[in-house]
Structure formats: C-alpha cells, structure tokens
Tab-separated table of C-alpha atoms in Angstrom:
chain	number	residue	atom	x	y	z
A	1	MET	CA	14.911	26.749	-5.681
A	2	SER	CA	14.663	23.669	-3.475
A	3	VAL	CA	13.084	23.864	-0.050
A	4	ARG	CA	15.687	24.587	2.619
A	5	ARG	CA	15.040	23.752	6.254
A	6	LEU	CA	17.063	23.795	9.455
A	7	ALA	CA	18.859	20.677	10.619
A	8	GLU	CA	17.028	18.229	12.850
A	9	ASP	CA	16.960	18.862	16.601
A	10	GLN	CA	19.516	16.138	17.249
A	11	PHE	CA	22.164	18.279	15.520
A	12	GLN	CA	21.162	21.625	17.020
A	13	PRO	CA	23.290	22.993	19.912
A	14	ALA	CA	21.534	24.330	22.981
A	15	ALA	CA	22.958	27.855	22.655
A	16	PHE	CA	25.161	30.092	20.540
A	17	ALA	CA	27.505	32.921	21.385
A	18	PHE	CA	30.024	34.829	19.312
A	19	SER	CA	33.639	34.533	20.408
A	20	ASP	CA	35.089	37.606	22.104
A	21	GLU	CA	36.790	38.693	18.907
A	22	ASN	CA	33.691	38.128	16.786
A	23	ALA	CA	31.467	39.854	19.341
A	24	VAL	CA	33.571	43.024	19.027
A	25	TRP	CA	33.425	42.723	15.242
A	26	ALA	CA	29.647	42.255	15.324
A	27	ASP	CA	29.142	45.386	17.437
A	28	LYS	CA	31.261	47.461	15.041
A	29	THR	CA	29.375	46.045	12.057
A	30	ILE	CA	25.991	46.940	13.559
A	31	GLN	CA	27.209	50.480	14.251
A	32	LYS	CA	27.901	50.995	10.534
A	33	TYR	CA	24.164	51.329	9.926
A	34	PRO	CA	21.988	54.311	10.936
A	35	ALA	CA	19.719	54.115	13.945
A	36	GLY	CA	16.688	52.034	13.111
A	37	ARG	CA	18.475	50.317	10.216
A	38	GLN	CA	20.561	47.843	12.194
A	39	GLN	CA	18.662	44.951	10.626
A	40	SER	CA	20.759	45.504	7.504
A	41	ALA	CA	23.593	43.750	9.346
A	42	VAL	CA	21.757	40.418	9.351
A	43	ILE	CA	23.658	38.872	6.412
A	44	PRO	CA	27.172	39.831	7.660
A	45	LEU	CA	26.347	38.498	11.127
A	46	LEU	CA	24.945	35.234	9.769
A	47	MET	CA	28.055	34.800	7.624
A	48	ARG	CA	30.367	35.403	10.608
A	49	ALA	CA	28.363	32.890	12.670
A	50	GLN	CA	28.829	30.325	9.897
A	51	GLU	CA	32.556	31.030	9.670
A	52	GLN	CA	32.822	30.518	13.440
A	53	ASP	CA	30.830	27.269	13.750
A	54	GLY	CA	30.964	25.957	10.192
A	55	TRP	CA	27.195	26.184	9.689
A	56	VAL	CA	24.184	28.265	10.751
A	57	THR	CA	22.348	26.808	13.735
A	58	ARG	CA	18.911	27.630	15.081
A	59	ALA	CA	20.543	29.067	18.195
A	60	ALA	CA	22.686	31.378	16.029
A	61	ILE	CA	19.613	32.596	14.145
A	62	GLU	CA	17.802	33.380	17.393
A	63	LYS	CA	20.878	35.078	18.900
A	64	ILE	CA	21.334	37.316	15.854
A	65	ALA	CA	17.617	38.124	15.822
A	66	ASP	CA	17.866	39.268	19.448
A	67	MET	CA	20.951	41.365	18.680
A	68	LEU	CA	19.184	43.139	15.808
A	69	ASP	CA	15.750	43.333	17.459
A	70	MET	CA	14.227	41.216	14.688
A	71	ALA	CA	11.555	38.539	14.775
A	72	TYR	CA	13.058	35.044	14.585
A	73	ILE	CA	11.111	34.298	11.407
A	74	ARG	CA	12.690	37.276	9.605
A	75	VAL	CA	16.231	36.013	10.209
A	76	LEU	CA	15.115	32.476	9.353
A	77	GLU	CA	13.771	33.774	6.028
A	78	VAL	CA	17.172	35.242	5.158
A	79	ALA	CA	19.104	32.137	6.219
A	80	THR	CA	16.881	29.763	4.241
A	81	PHE	CA	16.738	31.968	1.127
A	82	TYR	CA	20.473	32.352	0.451
A	83	THR	CA	22.220	29.087	-0.409
A	84	GLN	CA	25.536	30.471	0.833
A	85	PHE	CA	24.328	29.639	4.346
A	86	GLN	CA	24.813	26.014	5.372
A	87	LEU	CA	21.851	24.879	7.465
A	88	HIS	CA	23.246	21.433	8.313
A	89	PRO	CA	26.587	20.357	9.798
A	90	VAL	CA	29.390	20.222	7.217
A	91	GLY	CA	32.915	18.866	7.275
A	92	THR	CA	35.056	20.377	10.011
A	93	ARG	CA	38.102	20.574	7.733
A	94	ALA	CA	36.596	21.124	4.300
A	95	HIS	CA	33.236	21.499	2.614
A	96	VAL	CA	33.847	21.063	-1.112
A	97	GLN	CA	31.500	23.011	-3.400
A	98	VAL	CA	31.645	21.635	-6.948
A	99	CYS	CA	30.440	23.956	-9.703
A	100	GLY	CA	27.978	22.137	-11.941
A	101	THR	CA	26.940	24.916	-14.306
A	102	THR	CA	27.336	24.566	-18.080
A	103	PRO	CA	31.011	25.593	-18.610
A	104	CYS	CA	32.242	23.389	-15.774
A	105	MET	CA	29.925	20.554	-16.801
A	106	LEU	CA	31.321	20.654	-20.333
A	107	ARG	CA	34.855	20.599	-18.933
A	108	GLY	CA	34.368	17.581	-16.670
A	109	SER	CA	32.700	18.599	-13.395
A	110	GLU	CA	30.759	15.312	-13.349
A	111	ALA	CA	34.062	13.487	-12.939
A	112	LEU	CA	34.899	15.791	-10.021
A	113	MET	CA	31.580	14.909	-8.389
A	114	SER	CA	32.404	11.238	-8.814
A	115	VAL	CA	35.639	11.853	-6.930
A	116	CYS	CA	33.699	13.508	-4.103
A	117	LYS	CA	31.299	10.555	-3.975
A	118	SER	CA	34.156	8.070	-3.714
A	119	LYS	CA	36.434	10.084	-1.412
A	120	ILE	CA	33.858	11.761	0.878
A	121	HIS	CA	30.313	10.368	0.710
A	122	ALA	CA	27.947	8.988	-1.886
A	123	HIS	CA	25.436	11.751	-1.162
A	124	SER	CA	25.934	15.499	-1.086
A	125	PHE	CA	25.676	17.332	2.256
A	126	GLU	CA	26.598	14.092	4.040
A	127	ARG	CA	29.860	13.984	5.991
A	128	ASN	CA	32.521	11.310	5.801
A	129	ALA	CA	32.938	8.808	8.632
A	130	GLU	CA	35.295	11.117	10.540
A	131	GLY	CA	33.027	14.143	10.077
A	132	THR	CA	35.874	16.165	8.567
A	133	LEU	CA	34.738	16.386	4.940
A	134	SER	CA	31.498	17.038	3.035
A	135	TRP	CA	30.535	18.217	-0.436
A	136	GLU	CA	27.733	19.651	-2.576
A	137	GLU	CA	27.000	20.705	-6.142
A	138	VAL	CA	26.491	24.464	-6.592
A	139	GLU	CA	25.691	26.936	-9.322
A	140	CYS	CA	28.259	29.145	-11.081
A	141	LEU	CA	31.162	30.234	-8.869
A	142	GLY	CA	32.509	32.756	-11.357
A	143	ALA	CA	35.650	31.070	-12.694
A	144	CYS	CA	34.196	29.758	-15.955
A	145	VAL	CA	37.337	30.427	-17.999
A	146	ASN	CA	39.273	28.093	-15.673
A	147	ALA	CA	36.643	25.345	-15.583
A	148	PRO	CA	36.192	22.904	-13.988
A	149	MET	CA	36.656	24.196	-10.472
A	150	VAL	CA	35.620	23.817	-6.835
A	151	MET	CA	35.442	26.160	-3.864
A	152	ILE	CA	36.576	25.264	-0.350
A	153	GLY	CA	35.893	27.932	2.222
A	154	LYS	CA	36.630	31.214	0.464
A	155	ASP	CA	39.248	29.810	-1.916
A	156	THR	CA	38.720	28.447	-5.417
A	157	TYR	CA	40.726	25.646	-7.012
A	158	GLU	CA	40.580	25.782	-10.810
A	159	ASP	CA	41.600	23.849	-13.939
A	160	LEU	CA	41.079	20.636	-12.032
A	161	THR	CA	41.423	17.034	-13.085
A	162	PRO	CA	39.970	14.153	-11.059
A	163	ALA	CA	43.472	13.149	-9.975
A	164	ARG	CA	44.321	16.671	-8.795
A	165	LEU	CA	41.063	16.948	-6.847
A	166	GLU	CA	41.853	13.653	-5.116
A	167	GLU	CA	45.202	15.112	-4.009
A	168	ILE	CA	43.483	18.262	-2.708
A	169	ILE	CA	40.873	16.277	-0.769
A	170	ASP	CA	43.575	14.045	0.743
A	171	ALA	CA	45.505	17.140	1.858
A	172	PHE	CA	42.459	18.626	3.596
A	173	ALA	CA	41.571	15.289	5.156
A	174	ALA	CA	45.062	15.151	6.653
A	175	GLY	CA	44.748	18.709	7.986
A	176	ASN	CA	47.209	20.094	5.419
A	177	GLY	CA	44.777	22.125	3.353
A	178	ALA	CA	46.889	25.250	3.793
A	179	SER	CA	49.651	23.618	1.730
A	180	ILE	CA	47.476	23.697	-1.408
A	181	LYS	CA	47.811	26.898	-3.402
A	182	PRO	CA	44.416	28.328	-4.382
A	183	GLY	CA	43.628	29.332	-7.934
A	184	THR	CA	44.618	27.570	-11.127
A	185	GLN	CA	46.260	24.175	-10.752
A	186	ILE	CA	48.059	24.236	-14.111
A	187	ASP	CA	50.841	26.286	-15.699
A	188	ARG	CA	49.085	29.605	-16.191
A	189	VAL	CA	48.829	32.947	-14.408
A	190	PHE	CA	45.251	33.669	-13.313
A	191	SER	CA	43.302	33.232	-16.576
A	192	ALA	CA	46.175	33.823	-19.008
A	193	PRO	CA	46.905	31.142	-21.640
A	194	GLU	CA	48.552	27.970	-20.402
A	195	GLY	CA	52.310	28.118	-20.924
A	196	GLY	CA	52.515	31.895	-21.074
A	197	LEU	CA	51.372	34.765	-23.247
A	198	THR	CA	50.611	34.159	-26.913
A	199	SER	CA	50.128	37.821	-27.844
A	200	LEU	CA	51.448	41.219	-26.723
A	201	THR	CA	54.819	39.607	-26.198
A	202	THR	CA	56.943	42.533	-27.440
A	203	ALA	CA	58.125	45.282	-25.126
A	204	GLU	CA	56.051	48.438	-25.133
A	205	PRO	CA	57.844	51.285	-26.988
A	206	LYS	CA	58.959	54.236	-24.919
A	207	ALA	CA	56.833	57.350	-25.117
A	208	ARG	CA	58.389	60.307	-26.909
A	209	THR	CA	59.579	63.137	-24.694
A	210	ARG	CA	58.400	66.658	-25.316
A	211	ALA	CA	60.851	69.358	-26.206
A	212	LYS	CA	61.855	71.412	-23.184
A	213	LYS	CA	61.686	74.702	-25.091
A	214	ALA	CA	59.380	75.810	-27.873
A	215	ASP	CA	60.760	77.130	-31.138
A	216	ALA	CA	61.442	80.841	-30.797
A	217	GLU	CA	59.737	81.522	-34.131
A	218	THR	CA	56.549	79.684	-33.175
A	219	VAL	CA	53.653	82.088	-32.917
A	220	SER	CA	51.822	81.617	-29.676
A	221	ALA	CA	48.116	80.877	-29.908
A	222	PRO	CA	45.805	83.780	-29.159
A	223	VAL	CA	44.200	83.842	-25.727
A	224	VAL	CA	40.465	83.173	-25.878
A	225	ASP	CA	38.132	84.632	-23.320
A	226	ALA	CA	36.509	82.186	-20.935
A	227	ALA	CA	33.306	80.668	-22.272
A	228	PRO	CA	30.171	82.248	-20.815
A	229	VAL	CA	28.598	78.780	-20.331
A	230	PRO	CA	29.839	76.706	-17.363
A	231	PRO	CA	31.763	73.575	-18.456
A	232	SER	CA	29.138	71.336	-16.859
A	233	GLU	CA	26.478	72.850	-19.115
A	234	ALA	CA	28.576	73.301	-22.273
A	235	ALA	CA	27.536	70.050	-23.969
A	236	ARG	CA	23.944	69.976	-22.751
A	237	PRO	CA	21.445	70.638	-25.578
A	238	LYS	CA	19.091	73.537	-25.050
A	239	SER	CA	15.482	72.498	-24.792
A	240	THR	CA	12.221	74.066	-23.681
A	241	ASP	CA	10.345	70.754	-23.565
A	242	ALA	CA	8.275	70.151	-20.454
A	243	GLU	CA	10.031	66.797	-20.007
A	244	THR	CA	13.346	68.570	-19.352
A	245	ASN	CA	11.904	71.187	-17.017
A	246	ALA	CA	13.175	70.366	-13.529
A	247	ALA	CA	10.359	72.410	-11.977
A	248	LEU	CA	7.760	69.880	-13.117
A	249	LYS	CA	7.127	66.709	-11.190
A	250	THR	CA	5.551	63.653	-12.659
A	251	PRO	CA	2.123	62.763	-11.225
A	252	ALA	CA	3.301	59.177	-10.839
A	253	THR	CA	5.637	60.249	-8.054
A	254	ALA	CA	3.764	63.326	-6.845
A	255	PRO	CA	0.048	62.945	-7.557
A	256	LYS	CA	-0.867	66.150	-5.696
A	257	ALA	CA	1.314	68.154	-8.066
A	258	ALA	CA	-0.607	67.054	-11.158
A	259	ALA	CA	-2.723	70.223	-11.335
A	260	ARG	CA	0.283	72.459	-10.762
A	261	ASN	CA	2.166	70.533	-13.453
A	262	ALA	CA	-0.536	71.241	-15.989
A	263	LYS	CA	-0.564	74.908	-15.098
A	264	ALA	CA	3.224	75.207	-15.154
A	265	ALA	CA	3.480	73.259	-18.384
A	266	GLY	CA	1.017	75.699	-19.978
A	267	GLN	CA	3.447	78.538	-19.307
A	268	GLN	CA	6.339	76.807	-21.105
A	269	PRO	CA	6.901	77.587	-24.792
A	270	VAL	CA	6.667	74.560	-27.025
A	271	SER	CA	9.988	73.461	-28.510
A	272	GLY	CA	10.534	75.080	-31.903
A	273	THR	CA	7.917	77.853	-31.505
A	274	ALA	CA	8.037	81.356	-30.153
A	275	ALA	CA	4.628	81.486	-28.531
A	276	ALA	CA	3.657	79.641	-25.426
A	277	GLU	CA	0.958	77.024	-25.802
A	278	PRO	CA	-0.842	75.276	-22.938
A	279	ALA	CA	0.299	71.723	-22.451
A	280	PRO	CA	-2.228	68.938	-21.967
A	281	ALA	CA	-3.010	68.119	-18.367
A	282	LEU	CA	-1.152	65.167	-16.938
A	283	THR	CA	-3.282	62.389	-15.538
A	284	VAL	CA	-2.570	59.620	-13.084
A	285	LYS	CA	-3.476	56.136	-14.174
A	286	ALA	CA	-5.705	54.552	-11.586
A	287	GLU	CA	-4.632	51.210	-10.229
A	288	ALA	CA	-6.716	48.256	-11.283
A	289	ALA	CA	-9.133	47.094	-8.617
A	290	PRO	CA	-8.305	43.700	-7.104
A	291	ALA	CA	-10.213	40.759	-8.523
A	292	ALA	CA	-13.417	39.973	-6.648
A	293	LYS	CA	-13.425	36.910	-4.436
A	294	PRO	CA	-15.428	34.079	-6.063
A	295	ALA	CA	-18.797	33.358	-4.512
A	296	LEU	CA	-19.411	30.279	-2.393
A	297	THR	CA	-22.387	29.523	-4.612
A	298	ASP	CA	-20.251	29.434	-7.756
A	299	LYS	CA	-20.732	26.293	-9.839
A	300	ASN	CA	-16.954	25.745	-9.976
A	301	ARG	CA	-16.598	25.508	-6.209
A	302	PRO	CA	-15.243	22.036	-5.313
A	303	ALA	CA	-17.727	19.767	-3.608
A	304	GLY	CA	-17.342	19.714	0.161
A	305	ILE	CA	-17.990	16.933	2.629
A	306	GLU	CA	-18.828	16.649	6.302
A	307	LYS	CA	-15.784	16.549	8.556
A	308	PRO	CA	-14.710	12.885	8.838
A	309	ALA	CA	-13.727	11.285	12.120
A	310	ALA	CA	-10.069	11.308	11.044
A	311	PRO	CA	-9.455	14.087	8.489
A	312	ASP	CA	-6.176	14.130	6.560
A	313	ASP	CA	-3.372	16.477	7.615
A	314	LEU	CA	-3.548	18.858	4.659
A	315	LYS	CA	-0.465	20.665	5.988
A	316	MET	CA	1.585	17.803	4.529
A	317	ILE	CA	0.981	19.446	1.138
A	318	SER	CA	3.749	21.938	0.435
A	319	GLY	CA	2.159	25.386	0.374
A	320	VAL	CA	-0.567	24.614	2.914
A	321	GLY	CA	-0.081	25.999	6.413
A	322	PRO	CA	-2.389	25.994	9.444
A	323	LYS	CA	-4.333	29.053	8.278
A	324	ILE	CA	-4.878	27.706	4.757
A	325	GLU	CA	-5.871	24.316	6.138
A	326	ALA	CA	-8.486	25.976	8.356
A	327	THR	CA	-9.879	27.888	5.361
A	328	LEU	CA	-10.060	24.684	3.304
A	329	ASN	CA	-11.874	22.939	6.149
A	330	GLU	CA	-14.384	25.797	6.257
A	331	ILE	CA	-15.383	25.058	2.657
A	332	GLY	CA	-15.600	21.309	3.269
A	333	ILE	CA	-12.131	20.164	2.113
A	334	PHE	CA	-10.733	17.610	4.581
A	335	THR	CA	-8.998	14.843	2.597
A	336	PHE	CA	-6.158	14.383	0.131
A	337	SER	CA	-8.476	12.578	-2.304
A	338	GLN	CA	-10.660	15.701	-2.567
A	339	VAL	CA	-7.683	17.861	-3.555
A	340	ALA	CA	-6.390	15.155	-5.912
A	341	GLY	CA	-9.691	15.227	-7.804
A	342	TRP	CA	-9.853	18.959	-8.451
A	343	LYS	CA	-10.392	19.879	-12.101
A	344	LYS	CA	-8.913	23.010	-13.695
A	345	ALA	CA	-12.009	25.132	-13.046
A	346	GLU	CA	-12.137	23.979	-9.432
A	347	ARG	CA	-8.438	24.747	-8.935
A	348	GLU	CA	-8.973	28.228	-10.342
A	349	TRP	CA	-11.921	28.777	-7.982
A	350	VAL	CA	-9.880	27.761	-4.916
A	351	ASP	CA	-6.913	29.807	-6.140
A	352	GLY	CA	-9.131	32.892	-6.407
A	353	TYR	CA	-10.878	32.195	-3.094
A	354	LEU	CA	-7.504	31.976	-1.320
A	355	ASN	CA	-6.109	34.902	-3.376
A	356	PHE	CA	-3.089	32.755	-4.267
A	357	ARG	CA	-2.383	34.077	-7.783
A	358	GLY	CA	-1.444	30.702	-9.273
A	359	ARG	CA	0.222	29.125	-6.242
A	360	ILE	CA	-1.837	25.916	-6.461
A	361	GLU	CA	-0.450	25.241	-9.935
A	362	ARG	CA	3.111	26.292	-9.047
A	363	ASP	CA	3.266	23.998	-6.019
A	364	ASP	CA	1.264	21.291	-7.844
A	365	TRP	CA	-1.139	20.540	-5.003
A	366	VAL	CA	-2.978	17.937	-7.072
A	367	LYS	CA	0.130	15.826	-7.722
A	368	GLN	CA	1.154	16.064	-4.070
A	369	ALA	CA	-2.342	15.115	-2.906
A	370	LYS	CA	-2.492	12.128	-5.286
A	371	ALA	CA	0.759	10.761	-3.864
A	372	LEU	CA	-0.365	11.265	-0.264
A	373	ALA	CA	-3.790	9.744	-0.945
A	374	LYS	CA	-2.243	6.723	-2.641
A	375	GLY	CA	0.433	5.776	-0.119
A	376	GLY	CA	1.012	8.505	2.427
A	377	GLU	CA	4.524	9.664	3.240
A	378	ALA	CA	6.202	6.635	1.628
A	379	GLU	CA	4.544	7.299	-1.739
A	380	TYR	CA	5.310	11.025	-1.464
A	381	ILE	CA	9.008	10.278	-0.950
A	382	LYS	CA	8.928	7.875	-3.883
A	383	VAL	CA	7.418	10.523	-6.182
A	384	PHE	CA	9.206	13.672	-4.973
A	385	GLY	CA	12.411	12.293	-3.481
A	386	LYS	CA	11.879	14.014	-0.127
A	387	LYS	CA	9.607	13.937	2.874
A	388	PRO	CA	6.371	15.933	2.738
A	389	ARG	CA	6.155	19.188	4.571
C-alpha cells in the first residue's frame, strides 16, 4: 500500500464541526456501542465527516478523536489506513473512481482513465480548473461482470464506453449528475444478458394442488411414539472420545486446567472399549524465547564514525523516526552514505539490534540512502517518484 498522508496545511481548515443533523446522527451512532467501546464508532464518524465536507481534514480527525476520547494518532491511523477516506480535497461535484483491476482492465478501463485525464486533469487526485471534478484509479469495486465501471459517490456506473463516460462527466460538471441513472449503461437488467434473458424463458408450470379429502379406503399410517432422543441430538453421533467431552478444556485456552484435564480424561472410557483407560496428560507448548539482541562487539556491526558537524537527517529515510534515528546515532550512524554501504550481514545486525524483523529490507533503507546520498531530495524524487519522508 502506498504511503498516505494528510493534505498540506494550506488546504486544511481551521476547525471542523458536524452539522446539526449530523451531530444528532453521530450521538445516536456512538450510543449503539457499549460503555467503554465507543471507539468502535470511529469509521462511521469519519465516513460521515467525509460525506459532509467531501474529504477528511485534520480538524475532523481531531474533532472525532475528542468525541470518542481517543488519541489523535489512533484516529489518524484509521484514516490513513483505509483508502476509502480521501485525505486531500476532491471535486465538489464529482470524484470519479475508475476501477483498474484485471476484469475492468481487460474490458477497457485504460481508455476510461484517458477520458478522465483529458476531461478532468492529467494527474489523479488533482482537481480541474473549477475545482468541481477529480479522479483516481482504485482497486476492485465489485461489479466485475459489468466491467468496465466507475464509482461516483456511492453510485456505480457500469458497462461504460469512453464516449458514455464523457457524457457522464459533462453532466456532473454541469451540476446535472442526478439525471444520470446509476448501474449498467447498456440494455440489460442488473447483470442479466444484454438484450434480455437467453434461458429460463418459459413460464413456470403451476404446482399441483393436493386433494381436499383422502380416499376413504386409504389405511391411515400407524402413530409412532415420540422419539426418546431430542431432535437436536438425533443426528449427533455418540462418542466417548475426550475431544468431544464438553467438560474438558484445552490447555491452550485454559492452562491452569491442564492437570484437571488429564485427571478427567483418565476417567473417560476409550472409544470402542468397555474399560476406562487413563488418557495421556495434556501439555502446553512453551512459547519460543525472543531472539537475543546482537552484541555491540559483534563483527557484523556496521562501522561507526564520530558525529560530524552537520549529520544527515536520517528521518528522511522512510521507516526511520526520531527514536530510531537517536538509536542509530548511538551506534555511530550519522550519514546516508553509511547506510548506503551496509552489506547483508550488517543489515541483519542492525535489524536484530532494532528488533525490526525484516523492516530494513522491506522499506529498502539502502536504496533510499543511496538516492539521498547521491543527490538529496531531488534524486530521491527521481528514483521513487515522491518526496522523502
């Protein structure tokens, strides 16, 4: 998933408040959750804030955090994780989401994106000159059988051609989006074949009616006494296995009951025998101890240097925050060129020392550091297509 950040300060409003109607709705939504669980309402409240303002602002995140008694960072984590939340201003009349997953791609979604580039803006998430329209490419929107398709707001527009999408965009640009019927844009009902049904075209035969009276000579069936086994237990196989004994608890979920389990299991007859045999004691598998932190004297520790007069800002590497930077400085790592020169063994040592479990490789610190050491932010943008952290 790409890194998602809030819009720049120049776009952020000073404050946020729900409208009167939405404030009442928000209170009722929060009350749906038990006391102490109100934080579960964070996603519905963020979605309502987006529907009200068009996108999720920093002020909205902080307001919702205060309403739910949550730390700001916790609400920010939710807003930046789910791509349904727009973190930058979008078109005031329409934000076109073009599905680019395989079925839509095979059916011509690239042509739809070309229409968006020519009618709205050359780049996704950028608004047109009037600020009324924007677009983006998204993953599957769930209408694969009617590919290609787009979503605008909560409505989908399916079976599109470039010409039809141009008409839809023009209608929204003119403020007449409500005149466009959502769903398929060709002659079919939902996902039925185009032009009408091709099977099951005959009328369903009428069900036969039962005779009102039984034949007088018919012998009535004998009445059978009620079964001694309750219906809920009638089809359940009988077993004396310890695994089916509800009185026993597994040590994995109740470690203290392990001894009692062994004792109780010893009193249960083994399936298929008449005599009771003691069952083997159940044991709890001990958790593996965490890997030891590598020693500072290890031969694979990267070479450190004295702190230079102007050390590099290691926080520009994605995955390095203030705390990690301070730890790196403690072991003599101050420059991008040091990180860029790490060999595999040295990367593994640092990964273990920071207890990162492979994060250095996943975030590719070495490649980032090489770009920053070579040409700073400009080279980083050239290599990664975005600004460094």
